Structures are given as structure tokens and as C-alpha cells.
Coordinates of C-alpha atoms and ligand atoms in Angstrom, one line a residue:
M5 CA -16.2 27.0 -9.2
S6 CA -13.2 24.3 -10.2
E7 CA -15.3 21.2 -12.4
L8 CA -17.1 18.7 -10.0
L9 CA -15.3 14.9 -10.8
P10 CA -18.7 12.3 -11.6
N11 CA -18.5 9.3 -9.4
Y12 CA -19.7 6.1 -11.3
V13 CA -21.6 3.7 -10.1
A14 CA -24.6 1.1 -10.8
D15 CA -22.6 2.2 -14.7
Q16 CA -23.5 5.7 -14.3
W17 CA -21.4 8.7 -14.2
I18 CA -23.1 10.4 -11.4
T19 CA -22.3 14.1 -10.4
G20 CA -22.6 14.1 -6.1
S21 CA -25.4 16.4 -5.1
G22 CA -23.5 18.8 -2.5
A23 CA -21.5 21.6 -3.4
G24 CA -18.3 19.6 -3.6
T25 CA -14.7 19.1 -1.7
G26 CA -11.8 21.3 -3.1
L27 CA -9.0 19.2 -4.4
V28 CA -5.9 21.8 -4.0
D29 CA -1.8 22.1 -5.8
P30 CA -0.7 21.7 -2.6
V31 CA 2.7 24.2 -3.9
T32 CA 1.1 26.8 -6.0
G33 CA -2.5 26.4 -3.7
E34 CA -4.2 26.3 -7.0
A35 CA -7.8 24.9 -6.7
L36 CA -7.9 21.6 -9.4
V37 CA -11.0 20.1 -9.2
R38 CA -14.3 19.0 -6.8
V39 CA -15.8 15.8 -5.3
D40 CA -18.9 14.7 -3.3
A41 CA -20.4 11.7 -3.2
Q42 CA -23.7 12.8 -0.9
G43 CA -26.4 11.7 -2.5
L44 CA -25.5 8.7 -4.5
D45 CA -27.4 5.4 -4.2
L46 CA -25.1 4.2 -2.9
A47 CA -27.4 0.8 -1.5
G48 CA -27.8 0.7 -5.2
A49 CA -24.8 1.4 -6.8
F50 CA -23.5 -1.6 -3.7
D51 CA -26.1 -4.7 -5.5
H52 CA -25.4 -4.0 -9.0
A53 CA -21.6 -4.5 -8.8
R54 CA -22.6 -7.3 -6.6
R55 CA -25.3 -8.6 -8.7
V56 CA -24.3 -7.4 -12.5
G57 CA -20.5 -7.8 -11.4
G58 CA -20.2 -10.6 -9.8
Q59 CA -22.5 -12.8 -12.2
A60 CA -20.4 -11.7 -15.2
L61 CA -16.9 -11.8 -13.8
R62 CA -17.3 -15.6 -11.9
A63 CA -19.0 -16.6 -16.0
L64 CA -14.7 -15.8 -16.7
T65 CA -12.4 -18.2 -16.1
Y66 CA -9.3 -16.7 -14.2
R67 CA -7.6 -17.0 -18.0
Q68 CA -9.8 -14.5 -19.2
R69 CA -10.0 -12.4 -16.4
A70 CA -6.0 -12.4 -16.5
A71 CA -6.5 -11.4 -20.3
L72 CA -8.9 -7.9 -19.2
L73 CA -6.1 -7.1 -16.5
A74 CA -3.9 -7.1 -19.1
S75 CA -6.3 -4.8 -21.0
V76 CA -6.9 -2.1 -18.4
A77 CA -3.0 -2.3 -18.0
K78 CA -2.7 -1.3 -21.3
T79 CA -4.7 1.3 -21.4
L80 CA -3.7 3.3 -18.5
Q81 CA -0.2 2.9 -20.5
A82 CA -1.9 4.9 -22.8
N83 CA -2.8 7.6 -21.0
R84 CA 0.0 7.9 -18.8
D85 CA 1.3 11.4 -19.6
A86 CA -2.4 12.3 -18.3
Y87 CA -1.5 10.9 -15.1
Y88 CA 1.6 12.4 -14.9
A89 CA 0.2 15.9 -14.9
I90 CA -2.7 14.8 -12.3
A91 CA 0.2 13.8 -10.2
L92 CA 2.7 16.2 -10.7
A93 CA -0.9 18.9 -10.1
N94 CA -2.6 17.6 -7.0
S95 CA -0.4 15.8 -5.4
G96 CA 2.9 17.8 -5.8
T97 CA 5.5 14.9 -6.5
V98 CA 8.5 15.0 -9.4
K99 CA 8.6 12.6 -12.4
N100 CA 9.9 9.8 -10.4
D101 CA 7.8 9.4 -7.2
S102 CA 5.1 9.9 -9.8
A103 CA 6.3 6.5 -12.0
I104 CA 6.4 4.8 -8.1
D105 CA 2.8 4.6 -7.8
I106 CA 1.4 5.4 -11.9
D107 CA 4.0 2.3 -13.0
G108 CA 3.8 0.7 -9.5
G109 CA 0.2 0.2 -10.6
I110 CA 0.6 -0.5 -13.7
Y111 CA 2.9 -2.7 -13.6
T112 CA 1.0 -4.7 -10.6
I113 CA -1.6 -5.3 -12.6
S114 CA 0.3 -6.7 -15.5
T115 CA 2.5 -8.8 -13.0
Y116 CA -0.9 -10.1 -11.3
A117 CA -2.1 -10.7 -15.5
K118 CA 0.4 -13.4 -15.9
L119 CA 0.0 -14.4 -12.9
G120 CA -3.7 -15.0 -13.5
E121 CA -2.7 -16.7 -16.8
T122 CA -1.2 -19.8 -14.7
L123 CA -4.0 -20.6 -12.8
G124 CA -5.8 -21.4 -16.8
D125 CA -8.8 -22.0 -17.6
R126 CA -10.6 -22.4 -14.2
T127 CA -13.7 -20.8 -12.4
F128 CA -12.7 -21.6 -8.4
L129 CA -9.7 -23.1 -6.9
L130 CA -8.4 -26.8 -5.4
D131 CA -6.5 -26.4 -2.3
G132 CA -4.3 -29.6 -1.0
E133 CA -5.0 -32.8 -1.6
A134 CA -8.5 -34.6 -0.8
T135 CA -7.8 -36.8 2.1
R136 CA -10.1 -39.7 3.8
L137 CA -12.0 -39.5 6.5
G138 CA -11.9 -42.9 8.0
K139 CA -10.8 -46.7 6.8
E140 CA -12.5 -46.6 3.5
P141 CA -10.7 -44.4 0.8
L142 CA -14.2 -44.2 -0.7
F143 CA -15.4 -41.3 1.2
Q144 CA -12.6 -38.0 1.9
S145 CA -12.7 -33.9 2.4
Q146 CA -11.5 -31.6 -0.8
H147 CA -10.9 -27.7 0.2
L148 CA -11.9 -25.5 -2.2
Q149 CA -11.1 -21.7 -2.9
V150 CA -14.2 -20.1 -4.4
P151 CA -14.7 -16.2 -4.4
T152 CA -17.1 -14.6 -2.3
R153 CA -20.3 -13.4 -4.0
G154 CA -19.8 -9.6 -2.4
V155 CA -18.9 -6.8 -3.7
A156 CA -14.5 -5.6 -3.1
L157 CA -14.7 -1.8 -0.9
F158 CA -11.8 -0.1 -1.0
I159 CA -10.7 3.2 1.1
N160 CA -7.7 4.4 0.3
A161 CA -5.6 6.5 2.2
F162 CA -3.5 9.6 0.6
N163 CA -0.2 8.6 -1.0
F164 CA -1.0 6.4 -3.7
P165 CA -4.0 7.0 -5.6
S166 CA -3.3 5.1 -8.9
W167 CA -1.1 2.3 -6.8
G168 CA -3.1 1.6 -3.8
L169 CA -6.2 1.0 -6.6
W170 CA -4.7 -1.8 -8.9
E171 CA -2.7 -3.6 -6.3
K172 CA -6.1 -4.1 -4.8
A173 CA -7.9 -4.0 -7.4
A174 CA -5.9 -6.4 -9.8
P175 CA -6.7 -9.5 -6.8
A176 CA -10.3 -8.8 -6.5
L177 CA -10.8 -8.8 -10.4
L178 CA -8.1 -11.1 -10.9
S179 CA -10.6 -13.8 -8.6
G180 CA -13.8 -12.6 -10.0
V181 CA -14.6 -10.0 -7.6
P182 CA -16.6 -6.5 -8.6
V183 CA -14.6 -3.6 -6.5
I184 CA -16.0 0.1 -5.8
V185 CA -12.9 1.9 -4.0
K186 CA -13.3 5.2 -2.3
P187 CA -10.1 6.9 -2.5
A188 CA -9.0 9.6 -0.2
T189 CA -10.5 13.2 -0.8
A190 CA -7.6 15.0 -1.2
T191 CA -5.9 12.4 -4.5
A192 CA -8.7 11.0 -5.8
W193 CA -8.8 13.0 -9.1
L194 CA -6.1 10.5 -10.8
T195 CA -8.2 7.9 -9.2
Q196 CA -11.0 9.2 -10.3
R197 CA -9.1 9.2 -14.0
M198 CA -7.5 5.8 -14.7
V199 CA -11.2 4.3 -13.4
K200 CA -12.6 6.9 -16.0
D201 CA -10.3 5.4 -19.4
V202 CA -11.0 1.9 -17.7
I203 CA -14.6 1.7 -18.9
D204 CA -14.9 4.7 -21.1
A205 CA -12.1 1.3 -22.8
G206 CA -15.0 -0.5 -22.1
I207 CA -12.9 -3.4 -20.7
L208 CA -14.3 -4.6 -17.6
P209 CA -18.3 -6.1 -17.6
P210 CA -20.7 -4.0 -16.4
G211 CA -20.6 -3.7 -12.5
A212 CA -17.0 -4.6 -12.3
L213 CA -15.6 -1.9 -11.1
S214 CA -16.8 1.8 -9.8
V215 CA -15.3 4.7 -7.4
I216 CA -17.3 7.1 -4.7
C217 CA -15.3 10.2 -4.5
G218 CA -15.6 12.6 -1.4
S219 CA -17.2 11.5 1.6
S220 CA -17.0 7.6 3.3
A221 CA -20.6 8.8 4.7
G222 CA -22.3 5.6 4.5
L223 CA -19.9 2.9 2.5
L224 CA -20.2 0.2 5.5
D225 CA -23.7 0.9 6.3
Q226 CA -23.4 -0.9 3.0
L227 CA -21.7 -4.0 3.5
R228 CA -23.3 -8.0 4.2
P229 CA -22.2 -10.9 4.7
F230 CA -20.5 -12.3 1.9
D231 CA -18.2 -8.5 1.0
V232 CA -14.7 -7.2 1.9
V233 CA -12.8 -4.1 2.6
S234 CA -9.6 -3.3 2.4
F235 CA -8.9 -0.2 3.8
T236 CA -5.5 2.0 3.9
G237 CA -4.6 4.7 6.0
S238 CA -4.0 5.4 9.8
A239 CA -4.5 3.8 12.3
E240 CA -7.9 5.9 14.0
T241 CA -9.8 5.7 11.3
A242 CA -8.7 1.0 11.0
A243 CA -10.4 1.8 14.5
T244 CA -13.4 3.1 13.2
I245 CA -13.6 0.8 10.6
R246 CA -12.7 -2.3 12.6
S247 CA -15.6 -1.8 14.9
H248 CA -18.5 -0.9 12.9
P249 CA -21.9 -3.7 12.7
A250 CA -20.5 -4.7 9.3
V251 CA -17.1 -6.2 10.8
T252 CA -18.6 -6.5 13.6
Q253 CA -21.8 -8.6 13.1
R254 CA -21.7 -9.6 9.4
S255 CA -18.1 -11.0 9.5
V256 CA -17.3 -8.9 6.5
R257 CA -13.4 -9.5 6.4
V258 CA -11.4 -6.6 6.7
N259 CA -7.8 -5.8 5.8
I260 CA -6.1 -3.5 7.1
E261 CA -3.0 -2.0 6.2
A262 CA -2.2 1.0 8.5
D263 CA 0.4 2.8 10.1
S264 CA 4.1 1.6 11.0
I265 CA 7.2 2.7 12.3
N266 CA 9.9 1.2 9.9
S267 CA 13.3 0.5 10.5
A268 CA 16.6 -0.4 8.6
L269 CA 20.2 -2.1 10.4
L270 CA 23.3 -2.5 9.9
A271 CA 24.4 -5.7 10.7
P272 CA 27.6 -5.2 13.7
G273 CA 30.7 -5.9 13.0
D274 CA 29.9 -4.0 9.2
A275 CA 31.8 -0.6 10.1
P276 CA 31.6 2.9 8.8
G277 CA 33.8 2.3 5.4
S278 CA 32.4 -0.4 4.2
E279 CA 30.3 -1.5 1.8
A280 CA 27.2 -2.5 3.8
F281 CA 27.5 1.0 5.2
D282 CA 27.3 2.8 2.5
L283 CA 24.5 1.0 1.3
L284 CA 22.8 1.6 4.6
V285 CA 23.3 5.3 3.9
K286 CA 22.6 5.4 0.6
E287 CA 18.9 3.4 1.5
V288 CA 17.8 5.4 4.6
A289 CA 18.8 9.1 2.3
R290 CA 16.7 7.9 -0.5
E291 CA 13.9 6.7 1.1
M292 CA 13.7 9.3 3.3
T293 CA 13.4 12.0 0.8
V294 CA 11.4 9.3 -2.1
K295 CA 8.4 11.4 -2.3
S296 CA 8.6 13.6 0.4
G297 CA 8.4 10.1 3.1
Q298 CA 5.3 9.4 2.3
K299 CA 5.0 6.1 2.0
C300 CA 3.9 4.1 4.5
T301 CA 6.9 1.7 4.0
A302 CA 9.5 4.3 4.0
I303 CA 12.5 4.0 7.1
R304 CA 11.5 5.3 10.3
R305 CA 14.4 4.2 12.5
V306 CA 18.2 3.0 11.5
F307 CA 19.8 1.1 14.3
V308 CA 23.4 1.4 13.1
P309 CA 26.7 0.1 16.6
A310 CA 27.2 2.8 18.8
A311 CA 30.5 3.7 17.7
S312 CA 29.2 4.1 14.4
Y313 CA 26.9 6.7 15.3
D314 CA 28.6 9.6 14.2
A315 CA 29.5 8.4 11.0
A316 CA 26.4 7.2 10.4
A317 CA 25.3 10.8 11.1
Q318 CA 27.6 12.2 9.1
A319 CA 27.3 10.7 5.7
I320 CA 23.1 10.7 6.3
G321 CA 23.6 13.9 6.3
A322 CA 26.0 14.9 3.5
R323 CA 23.2 13.3 1.7
L324 CA 20.1 14.6 2.9
A325 CA 22.5 18.2 2.1
K326 CA 22.3 17.6 -1.5
T327 CA 18.1 17.4 -2.0
T328 CA 17.0 19.9 -3.6
V329 CA 13.1 20.8 -2.0
G330 CA 10.2 22.8 -3.3
N331 CA 8.6 22.9 -6.3
P332 CA 8.7 19.4 -8.5
R333 CA 8.2 21.8 -12.2
N334 CA 11.9 23.2 -11.1
E335 CA 14.4 20.6 -12.6
T336 CA 16.6 20.9 -10.7
V337 CA 13.9 20.1 -7.7
R338 CA 14.1 16.2 -5.8
M339 CA 11.9 16.0 -3.6
G340 CA 8.3 18.2 -3.9
A341 CA 5.8 18.3 -1.4
L342 CA 3.7 17.3 1.0
V343 CA 0.2 16.7 0.3
N344 CA -1.8 19.6 1.8
R345 CA -1.2 21.8 4.5
A346 CA -3.0 18.9 7.0
Q347 CA 0.1 17.0 6.5
L348 CA 2.3 20.1 6.9
N349 CA 1.5 21.0 10.0
S350 CA 0.9 17.0 11.3
V351 CA 4.8 16.6 10.5
R352 CA 5.5 20.0 12.2
E353 CA 3.7 18.7 15.0
G354 CA 5.2 15.4 14.9
L355 CA 9.1 16.7 14.4
A356 CA 8.4 19.0 17.1
T357 CA 7.0 15.6 19.6
L358 CA 10.4 14.1 18.6
R359 CA 12.2 16.5 19.4
T360 CA 11.8 16.5 22.5
Q361 CA 14.2 13.3 22.6
A362 CA 16.0 13.3 20.0
D363 CA 18.8 16.0 18.5
L364 CA 18.7 16.9 15.2
L365 CA 21.3 15.8 13.6
H366 CA 20.9 17.2 9.5
D367 CA 17.9 19.7 10.0
G368 CA 16.2 19.7 6.3
A369 CA 13.4 22.3 7.6
S370 CA 15.0 25.7 8.2
R371 CA 16.4 25.3 4.3
P372 CA 15.2 27.7 1.3
L373 CA 13.3 25.6 -1.2
V374 CA 13.1 26.5 -4.6
D375 CA 10.5 28.2 -6.3
A376 CA 8.3 27.6 -4.4
D377 CA 6.4 30.0 -2.0
P378 CA 7.0 28.6 1.3
A379 CA 4.2 30.6 2.7
I380 CA 1.4 28.8 0.6
A381 CA 3.6 24.9 -0.7
C382 CA 3.3 22.3 0.7
C383 CA 7.6 21.6 1.5
V384 CA 9.9 20.2 3.8
G385 CA 13.7 19.1 4.1
P386 CA 14.5 15.9 5.3
T387 CA 15.6 16.4 9.0
L388 CA 17.6 13.7 10.5
L389 CA 16.7 13.0 14.1
G390 CA 18.7 10.6 16.1
T391 CA 18.8 9.5 20.4
R392 CA 21.6 8.1 22.3
D393 CA 18.7 6.4 25.0
P394 CA 17.9 4.4 22.2
D395 CA 16.1 2.7 25.9
G396 CA 14.5 6.1 27.4
A397 CA 13.2 7.7 24.8
D398 CA 9.5 6.7 23.8
R399 CA 7.9 8.1 21.4
I400 CA 10.8 7.3 18.1
H401 CA 8.7 3.9 18.8
D402 CA 5.6 4.9 18.7
I403 CA 5.1 8.4 17.1
E404 CA 5.0 7.6 12.5
V405 CA 5.7 11.7 11.0
F406 CA 4.5 11.3 7.8
G407 CA 7.1 13.0 6.1
P408 CA 10.9 12.5 5.4
V409 CA 11.9 12.4 9.2
A410 CA 13.6 9.3 10.7
T411 CA 15.7 9.0 13.9
L412 CA 19.2 6.9 13.7
V413 CA 19.6 4.6 16.9
P414 CA 22.4 3.4 18.6
Y415 CA 23.2 0.0 19.6
R416 CA 25.1 -2.2 22.3
D417 CA 24.8 -6.0 20.4
L418 CA 22.9 -7.6 18.7
P419 CA 19.7 -8.5 20.9
H420 CA 19.5 -4.9 22.3
A421 CA 18.4 -3.7 18.2
L422 CA 16.4 -7.1 17.5
E423 CA 15.0 -5.9 20.8
L424 CA 14.3 -2.0 19.8
I425 CA 12.8 -3.0 16.7
R426 CA 10.5 -4.7 18.8
R427 CA 9.4 -1.3 20.6
G428 CA 7.5 -0.5 16.6
Q429 CA 5.0 -3.4 17.7
G430 CA 4.8 -4.7 14.9
S431 CA 6.1 -3.1 10.8
L432 CA 5.1 -3.7 7.3
V433 CA 9.2 -4.1 6.3
A434 CA 12.5 -4.1 8.1
S435 CA 15.6 -3.7 6.4
V436 CA 19.1 -5.7 7.2
Y437 CA 22.6 -4.6 6.0
G438 CA 25.7 -6.5 6.1
S439 CA 28.6 -8.5 5.1
D440 CA 28.3 -11.7 7.5
A441 CA 25.3 -14.1 5.8
A442 CA 24.8 -16.2 8.7
T443 CA 24.4 -12.9 10.8
L444 CA 21.9 -11.9 8.4
A445 CA 19.9 -15.1 8.0
C446 CA 20.0 -15.4 11.7
T447 CA 18.7 -12.1 12.4
A448 CA 16.3 -11.8 9.2
L449 CA 14.7 -15.4 10.6
D450 CA 14.1 -12.6 14.3
L451 CA 12.6 -9.7 12.8
A452 CA 10.1 -12.4 10.6
D453 CA 7.1 -12.3 12.9
S454 CA 7.1 -9.1 13.6
H455 CA 7.6 -8.0 9.9
G456 CA 5.9 -8.5 6.9
R457 CA 8.5 -8.5 4.8
V458 CA 11.9 -7.9 5.8
H459 CA 14.3 -7.3 3.1
V460 CA 18.3 -8.0 3.4
I461 CA 20.6 -6.4 2.2
S462 CA 24.5 -7.5 0.9
P463 CA 26.8 -6.6 -1.0
D464 CA 26.1 -9.6 -3.4
V465 CA 23.0 -8.4 -4.9
A466 CA 23.9 -4.5 -4.3
A467 CA 22.6 -3.8 -7.8
L468 CA 20.4 -6.4 -8.3
Q469 CA 17.4 -6.0 -4.9
T470 CA 14.7 -4.1 -5.4
G471 CA 14.7 -1.0 -2.6
H472 CA 13.1 -1.4 1.1
G473 CA 10.4 0.7 0.0
N474 CA 9.0 -0.6 -3.2
V475 CA 6.7 -2.9 -2.9
M476 CA 6.6 -6.2 -5.4
P477 CA 3.1 -7.9 -5.9
Q478 CA 6.0 -10.9 -5.3
S479 CA 6.3 -10.8 -2.3
L480 CA 3.6 -9.5 0.7
H481 CA 3.0 -6.4 1.7
G482 CA 1.1 -5.4 5.4
G483 CA 2.5 -6.0 9.1
P484 CA 1.6 -7.8 11.8
G485 CA 0.8 -5.6 15.2
R486 CA 0.4 -2.3 15.0
A487 CA 0.9 -1.9 10.7
G488 CA -2.3 -3.3 11.1
G489 CA -2.3 -7.7 10.8
G490 CA -3.9 -7.3 6.3
E491 CA -1.3 -9.4 4.0
E492 CA -1.6 -7.7 0.3
L493 CA -0.1 -8.4 -2.2
G494 CA 2.4 -11.9 -3.0
G495 CA 2.1 -13.8 -6.0
L496 CA -1.4 -15.4 -5.5
R497 CA -2.1 -15.8 -2.2
A498 CA -3.4 -12.2 -3.1
L499 CA -6.2 -14.4 -4.3
N500 CA -7.0 -15.8 -0.7
F501 CA -8.7 -12.8 0.5
Y502 CA -11.4 -13.1 -2.4
H503 CA -12.1 -16.5 -2.1
R504 CA -14.2 -18.7 0.0
R505 CA -12.7 -21.7 1.4
S506 CA -15.3 -24.0 1.8
A507 CA -14.0 -28.1 2.7
L508 CA -16.2 -30.1 0.7
Q509 CA -16.4 -34.1 2.1
A510 CA -18.1 -36.7 -0.7
S511 CA -17.3 -40.1 -2.1
T512 CA -14.3 -39.7 -5.1
T513 CA -17.0 -39.8 -7.8
V514 CA -18.2 -37.5 -6.3
L515 CA -14.8 -35.1 -6.4
H516 CA -13.7 -36.0 -9.5
D517 CA -16.6 -34.4 -11.0
V518 CA -16.0 -31.2 -9.3
Q519 CA -11.7 -30.9 -10.5
P520 CA -11.4 -27.6 -12.7
A521 CA -10.2 -28.1 -15.6
P522 CA -7.0 -28.0 -16.2
S523 CA -4.4 -26.0 -16.3
A524 CA -2.7 -24.4 -18.7
Ligands
NAP615 P1 -6.7 8.2 6.6 O1 -7.0 9.6 6.9 O2 -6.8 7.2 7.3 O3 -8.0 8.3 5.0 C1 -7.5 7.0 4.3 C2 -8.6 6.4 3.5 O4 -9.8 7.0 5.0 C3 -9.3 7.5 2.9 O5 -9.8 7.4 2.2 C4 -10.3 8.2 3.6 O6 -11.2 9.6 3.4 C5 -11.2 7.7 4.9 N1 -12.3 7.5 5.3 C6 -11.3 8.8 6.9 N2 -12.4 8.1 8.1 C7 -13.6 7.5 7.9 C8 -14.4 6.9 8.5 N3 -15.3 7.0 9.5 N4 -15.3 6.0 7.1 C9 -14.4 5.4 6.1 N5 -13.6 5.6 5.7 C10 -13.2 6.8 7.0 O7 -5.3 8.0 6.6 P2 -4.4 9.5 5.5 O8 -4.5 10.4 6.7 O9 -5.0 9.2 4.1 O10 -2.9 8.1 5.5 C11 -1.7 7.8 6.2 C12 -1.8 7.0 6.6 O11 -1.7 6.0 5.9 C13 -0.6 7.1 7.4 O12 -0.5 6.4 8.3 C14 0.3 5.9 6.4 O13 1.3 5.6 7.5 C15 -0.8 4.8 6.6 N6 -0.9 4.3 4.9 C16 -0.7 2.9 5.4 C17 0.0 1.8 4.4 C18 -0.6 0.6 4.3 O14 0.2 0.1 2.7 N7 -0.4 0.4 5.5 C19 0.3 3.1 2.9 C20 -0.3 3.8 2.8 C21 -0.9 4.6 4.0 P3 -11.0 10.9 3.3 O15 -9.7 11.1 2.4 O16 -12.3 11.5 2.4 O17 -11.3 11.7 4.9

């Protein structure tokens, strides 16, 4: 039997009492490790994190907590090789794709370490200026942000076992809030190993970081009014979490990052052969194949002027045709596996459903795999679909196939394109490609209310841009509507979720005494 990974709760490594769930190499089918959370004292674990971890973290200043984050980043950096090996085995990703998760996570913590430094030797934050409440200036209201005295529970998706942990943990720990992470079972190994390295390095105060691998059963029942829960995953699980009594009755604050039918738009006026056209083509092919399309921000719908439809299909297809798919251990392979059989089946089903309303423009799914047995490996080549009936083909605006699949959509004019994009009902990101600054600006503004991020690419930023799907810690991550309505990252804005706002109404003399220490 493979090794059973221990959980870390109440500052102890404890293995579950059950047989556990096996984690598997999605390319070779080899059994790797097992995870199990049965028999854990969850109430004790949450209580310890709140009491011991919360108190210790809140006793530190933002600058001190930022220094902890910098040390965490350093420890993770020192162990990168082990993380790459786990990602290769458990996620079946090529090196560049593993980097997005592993180095993306380390970069995000390092960014928050630097941001935290700017907050200086404070233990709470002022929110705006004091405002007088009456005619006399002596009695005023000052808003504060103080760390919540609860625990932050993270329930994460399988596609980012590293980044998904650290993009949430960095702002939580910087805020002074202890973390309990429950990674998705399929890829829990990397999360568990990273937590182990950080614990072994003795960086964080006791109780500050815990990891529970395996079933989520009973976790939400532990949540109390000042706790927060941050979830990334499917809309179905999000709905279960939203309807749990912890949220509906105990007002536990919840952040949801769910699925999203993201768009890329070529502005009217930028014809085939233009720089903007080429930039769109390149980015669409990249987004479809990075992490085998298993990115919540990946481009799912590609909008082009109707006159450019055929040229775009040909150009994107030509790029996709160069993508070698199979065993990531083979150096010629550019795209590895989906995470497991269940995801492969789900992608195949989703593709079949979309194909009832869309044509096949590039069929990567029927191409042979490199160095991988198609009967075992969870690999599938990239597939570009297209529709000539964007108004009638409702499924393309509604079904997220979480794999290397996108649909090309022709539009008549800009209002038509914007109306079609809105049928995604709120997304994490839309990218717009064009050369006319005025058109790009008004298009971006029109998309802003329904997208957490609008990524605008004109030829002048071609070499500088950070990519449609790359989530940068400086910018907001999250989206309204079906994307879950969540907000993560966005620089120091991320700290809001882990703080409580309170209005202090008092004499200016008292308010003077609650001023935080000056910043750095
Ligand atoms: P999922 O099945 O909803 O699982 C997500 C997490 O929820 C896992 O840790 C899972 O644990 C846990 N979970 C399952 N049932 C639960 C329950 N009843 N109560 C509490 N937790 C429960 O999603 P997934 O298939 O892993 O992830 C794919 C989806 O995530 C895609 O739709 C994608 O768009 C979305 N996603 C969104 C973002 C974003 O930032 N917006 C990022 C990545 C992915 P187990 O693994 O143990 O079942």
C-alpha cells in the first residue's frame, strides 16, 4: 500500500483512521500516496487554530507578519525541486505548467511580503479619515479595520494545489488570521508537502497553519461567526457551501471562486494579418493548452468579427496543431494530462454536448499521444469548436468544459459581441485585442461590471503584458455572477476579507489615542 500522508492539526501530525483515498499519476496510472481525514478531532483543531494561532499572529505587527511570509517564500524556494517532482507525478504537468502553480504561489507570497512591509509596525488599519458627527468637531467617527478573531478555512480546487493555497494564505496570515487548508483530494500531496516544509522550518507561530487532506465532511460544521471560508471549485459545491447553516445562520463570511466562461475579443477593425489579430491567435492557443486548459481563467469563447471567422479558425488551428500531447517526462511534449479519469470523462462529455451546437474546427482529441498509453493516460489534445449561430447556440455561453477546449464565435458589430459576452453571466476575465485606443477603452468599460478583470492588449504592450489567464497578485481575482461573486488578491484589497470594519464614535482625544503606530 502507498504511504498515508498525515494531516497537520493542533500542531500535530496525525494520520486519518480510515484506509484513505489513493492519489494517482494521471499519465501512468501508478498509485502515489493516500490521504485520509477520518477520526480527526476537528473541533479541537479549529479551536486550537483560533485560540493559539490567532492570538500569536495578532500579537505581531504587519511588518513582522510580512517577514514571516518572506521566510515562507524562502523555504518554499529552497524545496522547489521536490514540488516539481510531485506536480509531474500527481498533476501530469509539463515543467512550464508546474511553474505557474509552484512559482506562481511563491511569487504571490513574496509580493504580499513586500506589500505587508509597507504597512509598518501597526496591528490594525485605519479606514478613511475621522468624520465629525454633529455641529461640534469634538465627537467624531473613525472607521477601523481589525483582524477577525476567527480561523480562515480554505477549500481548494485540484488545479492549483500550490498557488491556490498561497494566494489565499498570504493575505490571511498577513492580516493575522490562522489558516486551515483542505486541498482537493486528487492533488492534495503538493499542498501537504508545502505545509510540511513550512512547519518543519519552524517559521510560523503555533496554530497558524494546518492542513487537512481527504474528505471535507464536518469541516463547515466547525465554523463560528468570526471565521471565514474561502472556496474555489465548482458551482455545485459552492451552492452547498452557501446553503450551510454556518453561512445562512452564523453569518460566516464566504468567498466563492467558481466556474467561468471567459472571453477573448478581437476588436472590429483589426483584420487578419494585423498585429492585434496575431496577438489574439497566439493567446487563445496558449490559454487552451496551458495546464491542459484546467485554469479557471482560461479562454472558453473567442469573439471575432464575422469576416475574420475563417482566418481565425485557420490561424488558431495551425498553432494548436503544433502542440504535442502526452507524457510530460518526454521533452518533446508541450501539453501533459488532465488531472484524472473523472476529469477526462467530464471533458469528453462536455465536448460532446458543445458539439451538438458547434462545428469541429480543430480536432486535437483524435491525435496520437506521445509516450503515453491512451487506455491509461488522462490526456486529450486541444479542440477548437466554432459556431455560425452565436445567438442560438446557448450551450457555448453556459457550459464550462474544464480542459483544452474553446469555441470561436463570429459577431456582427461591437454591441452584438458585448451582448454575447454578457451571456456568460459574469466571468473572471475578458481580454480585448485591438489597435484603436478609444475603441479598447470603451469596450473595457462596458465589460467591467461583468468581469473581475479586463485584460486589454494593444500592440504597444505586446511584449509587456502578463497574459490573459495569469492571475497577478496586484490585480483583482474573482468575478461576479456565475464566477462566484468572489474577490481575491488585488494587492492590499485582499486583506479586507480577513478584517472586520468597525466605526469608533468618540471624542477626538480618544480617537487620537487609537491611532496606529506610524507606517514604515
Ligand atoms: P469541486 O468538485 O467543487 O471541489 C472543490 C473542493 O471542494 C475540493 O477540495 C473538494 O474536496 C471540496 N468539496 C467537495 N464537496 C464538498 C462539500 N460538500 N463541502 C465542502 N467541500 C467540498 O471542484 P473541482 O472539480 O475540484 O474544481 C474544478 C472547478 O473549480 C472548475 O469549475 C473551475 O472553474 C473551478 N475553479 C475556479 C477557480 C477560480 O479561482 N475561480 C480556480 C480553479 C478552479 P474533494 O476534492 O475531496 O472532493
